[in-house]
Short mmCIF file of C-alpha atoms in Angstrom, two decimals:
data_model
loop_
_atom_site.label_atom_id
_atom_site.label_comp_id
_atom_site.label_asym_id
_atom_site.label_seq_id
_atom_site.Cartn_x
_atom_site.Cartn_y
_atom_site.Cartn_z
CA MET Q 1 205.32 -70.85 -37.42
CA TYR Q 2 204.91 -67.57 -39.21
CA GLN Q 3 204.64 -67.68 -43.14
CA GLY Q 4 208.02 -65.93 -43.22
CA GLU Q 5 209.62 -68.81 -41.34
CA LEU Q 6 208.52 -71.42 -43.77
CA ASP Q 7 211.29 -73.02 -45.99
CA PHE Q 8 209.66 -73.77 -49.42
CA GLY Q 9 213.20 -74.98 -51.05
CA ILE Q 10 213.43 -71.62 -52.96
CA PRO Q 11 217.18 -70.60 -53.17
CA GLU Q 12 218.15 -67.24 -51.67
CA PRO Q 13 218.57 -64.51 -54.30
CA PRO Q 14 222.41 -63.72 -55.02
CA ARG Q 15 223.73 -61.04 -52.81
CA ARG Q 16 224.33 -57.90 -54.90
CA PRO Q 17 226.09 -54.76 -54.32
CA LYS Q 18 224.54 -51.36 -53.63
CA LYS Q 19 225.72 -50.14 -57.14
CA PRO Q 20 224.73 -53.37 -59.09
CA ASP Q 21 225.24 -52.06 -62.68
CA ARG Q 22 228.79 -51.68 -63.91
CA VAL Q 23 229.68 -50.36 -67.27
CA PHE Q 24 233.23 -50.81 -68.75
CA PHE Q 25 235.10 -51.16 -72.25
CA GLY Q 26 236.78 -54.53 -72.87
CA VAL Q 27 238.52 -56.60 -75.57
CA PHE Q 28 237.43 -60.27 -75.29
CA LEU Q 29 239.20 -63.28 -76.20
CA GLN Q 30 238.12 -65.13 -79.36
CA ALA Q 31 236.77 -68.86 -78.73
CA GLY Q 32 240.02 -70.29 -80.28
CA ASP Q 33 241.99 -68.60 -77.56
CA TYR Q 34 240.08 -69.93 -74.50
CA SER Q 35 242.03 -73.13 -74.10
CA ARG Q 36 245.59 -71.51 -74.11
CA PHE Q 37 244.49 -68.94 -71.46
CA ALA Q 38 242.77 -71.49 -69.31
CA ASP Q 39 245.79 -73.47 -69.16
CA CYS Q 40 247.85 -70.29 -68.29
CA GLN Q 41 245.21 -69.65 -65.58
CA SER Q 42 245.42 -73.13 -64.21
CA ARG Q 43 249.23 -73.08 -63.97
CA LEU Q 44 249.44 -69.78 -62.55
CA CYS Q 45 246.90 -70.22 -59.71
CA ASP Q 46 248.64 -73.57 -58.78
CA LYS Q 47 251.89 -71.92 -58.63
CA CYS Q 48 250.74 -68.96 -56.57
CA GLY Q 49 248.33 -70.90 -54.49
CA ILE Q 50 245.21 -69.08 -55.74
CA ALA Q 51 242.22 -71.13 -54.57
CA GLY Q 52 239.52 -68.40 -54.77
CA SER Q 53 237.12 -67.67 -57.61
CA PRO Q 54 238.44 -68.44 -61.01
CA LEU Q 55 236.97 -66.89 -64.19
CA ILE Q 56 235.48 -68.98 -66.64
CA PRO Q 57 237.24 -68.65 -70.17
CA GLU Q 58 234.04 -67.24 -71.81
CA ARG Q 59 234.56 -64.15 -69.47
CA PHE Q 60 238.13 -63.55 -70.20
CA HIS Q 61 238.71 -59.98 -71.43
CA VAL Q 62 241.14 -57.22 -71.28
CA SER Q 63 239.74 -54.29 -69.40
CA GLN Q 64 240.22 -50.98 -71.26
CA GLN Q 65 238.30 -48.24 -69.18
CA HIS Q 66 235.80 -48.38 -66.41
CA VAL Q 67 232.79 -46.25 -67.07
CA GLY Q 68 231.27 -46.51 -63.69
CA ASP Q 69 229.14 -48.40 -61.11
CA TYR Q 70 225.49 -47.33 -60.68
CA LYS Q 71 222.54 -47.88 -58.52
CA ARG Q 72 220.45 -47.75 -61.72
CA LEU Q 73 221.96 -47.62 -65.20
CA ARG Q 74 220.60 -44.58 -67.05
CA SER Q 75 220.26 -44.26 -70.69
CA LYS Q 76 222.42 -41.04 -70.76
CA ILE Q 77 225.46 -42.98 -69.71
CA ILE Q 78 224.97 -45.44 -72.32
CA PHE Q 79 224.59 -42.68 -74.82
CA ALA Q 80 227.77 -40.91 -73.75
CA ALA Q 81 229.76 -44.11 -73.65
CA THR Q 82 228.38 -45.06 -77.16
CA ARG Q 83 229.50 -41.86 -78.55
CA SER Q 84 233.02 -42.19 -76.91
CA GLY Q 85 233.39 -45.62 -78.61
CA GLN Q 86 232.12 -44.54 -81.87
CA ARG Q 87 234.90 -42.12 -82.41
CA VAL Q 88 237.75 -44.52 -81.76
CA VAL Q 89 239.15 -46.16 -84.88
CA MET Q 90 242.27 -48.59 -84.81
CA PRO Q 91 243.64 -51.31 -86.54
CA ALA Q 92 243.62 -54.97 -85.03
CA PHE Q 93 246.67 -55.52 -82.96
CA GLU Q 94 248.20 -58.19 -80.76
CA ILE Q 95 248.06 -58.07 -76.92
CA THR Q 96 250.97 -59.87 -75.14
CA PHE Q 97 251.19 -60.50 -71.41
CA ARG Q 98 254.71 -61.11 -69.82
CA HIS Q 99 253.82 -60.56 -66.10
CA ALA Q 100 251.07 -61.56 -63.54
CA ARG Q 101 250.18 -59.76 -60.25
CA SER Q 102 247.41 -59.12 -57.72
CA PHE Q 103 245.43 -55.67 -57.75
CA PRO Q 104 244.51 -54.42 -54.49
CA GLY Q 105 240.73 -55.03 -54.97
CA ARG Q 106 238.40 -54.97 -52.03
CA PRO Q 107 239.83 -55.18 -48.46
CA ALA Q 108 238.12 -57.40 -45.87
CA THR Q 109 235.01 -55.74 -44.29
CA ARG Q 110 232.36 -56.67 -42.00
CA GLY Q 111 233.61 -60.35 -41.84
CA ARG Q 112 233.69 -60.61 -45.58
CA PRO Q 113 237.13 -61.80 -46.78
CA ALA Q 114 239.42 -59.65 -49.07
CA LYS Q 115 238.67 -60.03 -52.74
CA HIS Q 116 241.86 -59.26 -54.86
CA PRO Q 117 241.99 -59.59 -58.65
CA PHE Q 118 244.73 -61.79 -59.74
CA VAL Q 119 245.77 -60.47 -63.31
CA LEU Q 120 247.84 -60.75 -66.33
CA VAL Q 121 249.26 -57.26 -67.09
CA ALA Q 122 249.35 -56.32 -70.69
CA ASP Q 123 252.61 -54.91 -72.24
CA ASP Q 124 252.62 -51.22 -73.35
CA GLY Q 125 251.57 -50.93 -77.09
CA PRO Q 126 248.40 -50.59 -78.98
CA VAL Q 127 246.34 -52.05 -76.15
CA CYS Q 128 247.43 -48.92 -74.04
CA GLU Q 129 246.76 -46.63 -77.10
CA LEU Q 130 243.22 -47.87 -77.23
CA SER Q 131 242.81 -47.30 -73.49
CA GLY Q 132 244.15 -43.73 -73.77
CA ASN Q 133 241.87 -42.99 -76.92
CA LEU Q 134 238.80 -44.10 -75.11
CA CYS Q 135 239.87 -41.99 -72.09
CA ALA Q 136 240.18 -38.82 -74.21
CA GLU Q 137 236.74 -39.51 -75.85
CA MET Q 138 235.02 -40.45 -72.42
CA LEU Q 139 236.12 -37.08 -70.93
CA ARG Q 140 234.98 -35.20 -74.11
CA GLU Q 141 231.60 -36.59 -73.17
CA GLY Q 142 231.58 -35.63 -69.64
CA LEU Q 143 232.41 -39.10 -68.41
CA LYS Q 144 234.96 -40.09 -65.83
CA ALA Q 145 238.05 -41.90 -67.10
CA SER Q 146 241.61 -42.58 -66.25
CA ASP Q 147 244.71 -41.84 -68.40
CA GLY Q 148 246.67 -44.22 -66.20
CA PHE Q 149 244.34 -47.22 -66.56
CA VAL Q 150 246.48 -50.36 -66.74
CA PRO Q 151 244.97 -52.85 -69.18
CA HIS Q 152 244.62 -56.26 -67.67
CA LEU Q 153 243.06 -59.76 -67.98
CA THR Q 154 241.53 -61.03 -64.67
CA LEU Q 155 242.26 -64.66 -64.06
CA ALA Q 156 240.58 -65.12 -60.69
CA TYR Q 157 239.67 -63.47 -57.41
CA ASP Q 158 241.44 -64.50 -54.01
CA GLN Q 159 242.39 -63.36 -50.67
CA LYS Q 160 245.90 -63.49 -51.38
CA LEU Q 161 247.91 -60.56 -52.79
CA ILE Q 162 250.60 -61.82 -55.17
CA PRO Q 163 253.45 -59.39 -56.10
CA GLN Q 164 254.37 -59.04 -59.69
CA LEU Q 165 256.28 -62.08 -61.35
CA PRO Q 166 257.33 -62.79 -64.83
CA ILE Q 167 255.50 -65.37 -66.68
CA GLU Q 168 256.08 -67.13 -70.17
CA PRO Q 169 254.69 -64.69 -72.86
CA ILE Q 170 251.13 -65.30 -73.86
CA SER Q 171 249.29 -63.34 -76.63
CA PHE Q 172 246.23 -62.96 -78.64
CA VAL Q 173 244.83 -60.60 -81.56
CA ALA Q 174 242.38 -58.07 -80.45
CA ARG Q 175 239.67 -57.74 -83.31
CA GLU Q 176 236.95 -55.63 -81.59
CA PHE Q 177 236.29 -53.82 -78.28
CA ILE Q 178 232.89 -53.82 -76.58
CA LEU Q 179 230.91 -51.67 -74.22
CA VAL Q 180 229.86 -54.05 -71.39
CA HIS Q 181 227.03 -53.90 -68.79
CA SER Q 182 227.99 -56.14 -65.97
CA LEU Q 183 225.34 -57.19 -63.56
CA ARG Q 184 227.34 -57.45 -60.39
CA GLY Q 185 226.59 -60.31 -58.37
CA LEU Q 186 225.03 -62.14 -61.08
CA THR Q 187 228.19 -62.97 -63.12
CA GLN Q 188 226.40 -61.90 -66.11
CA TYR Q 189 227.61 -59.75 -69.16
CA ASP Q 190 225.43 -57.64 -71.53
CA PHE Q 191 227.18 -56.42 -74.56
CA LEU Q 192 225.68 -52.92 -75.42
CA GLU Q 193 227.64 -52.14 -78.39
CA ARG Q 194 230.66 -53.40 -80.21
CA TRP Q 195 233.17 -51.94 -82.77
CA PRO Q 196 235.42 -53.92 -84.99
CA LEU Q 197 239.06 -53.06 -85.11
CA ILE Q 198 240.19 -52.70 -88.89
CA ALA Q 199 241.55 -56.06 -90.08
CA MET Q 200 245.57 -56.46 -90.06
#
């Protein structure tokens, strides 16, 4: 038996994508909001037959802008994104969700099942203003950004595509926004920078 065929009981490393470093701006829930949103997650997933991968409450956040996915995260990207965030000043605000739906996500490929984010869609208002302000500052720094970005909170990933449906409104107060480095495939977030929103 060759050395490479021996099983030493060492687990396989997690499968990671070709671009494992993702950077984005997000607004995270406070610990006091976890249980309400976890209950909402459970009810909606049961109702819609979502049996895929649920997010743990500590990872619940409202995505604001996607900076990019990279093979290797360079300091110039962090520098430009940080400068973008520094110039955005807003008061704290409430984010309300009245609808849930699936986003297209990743289609099935090479035997891998489809992976569609099942999300809460944020109402228009200050949360969209924050996304728009970040977009303008990112473009000013030479980063790519979307002026049509839809702020959302991902509850789970599943093969099903769920059309938009109304839900009982659920809200929380945004008190800061964060520049996040997501290590894709490792379910790990590193907070690179964070900016408080002015107290209400």
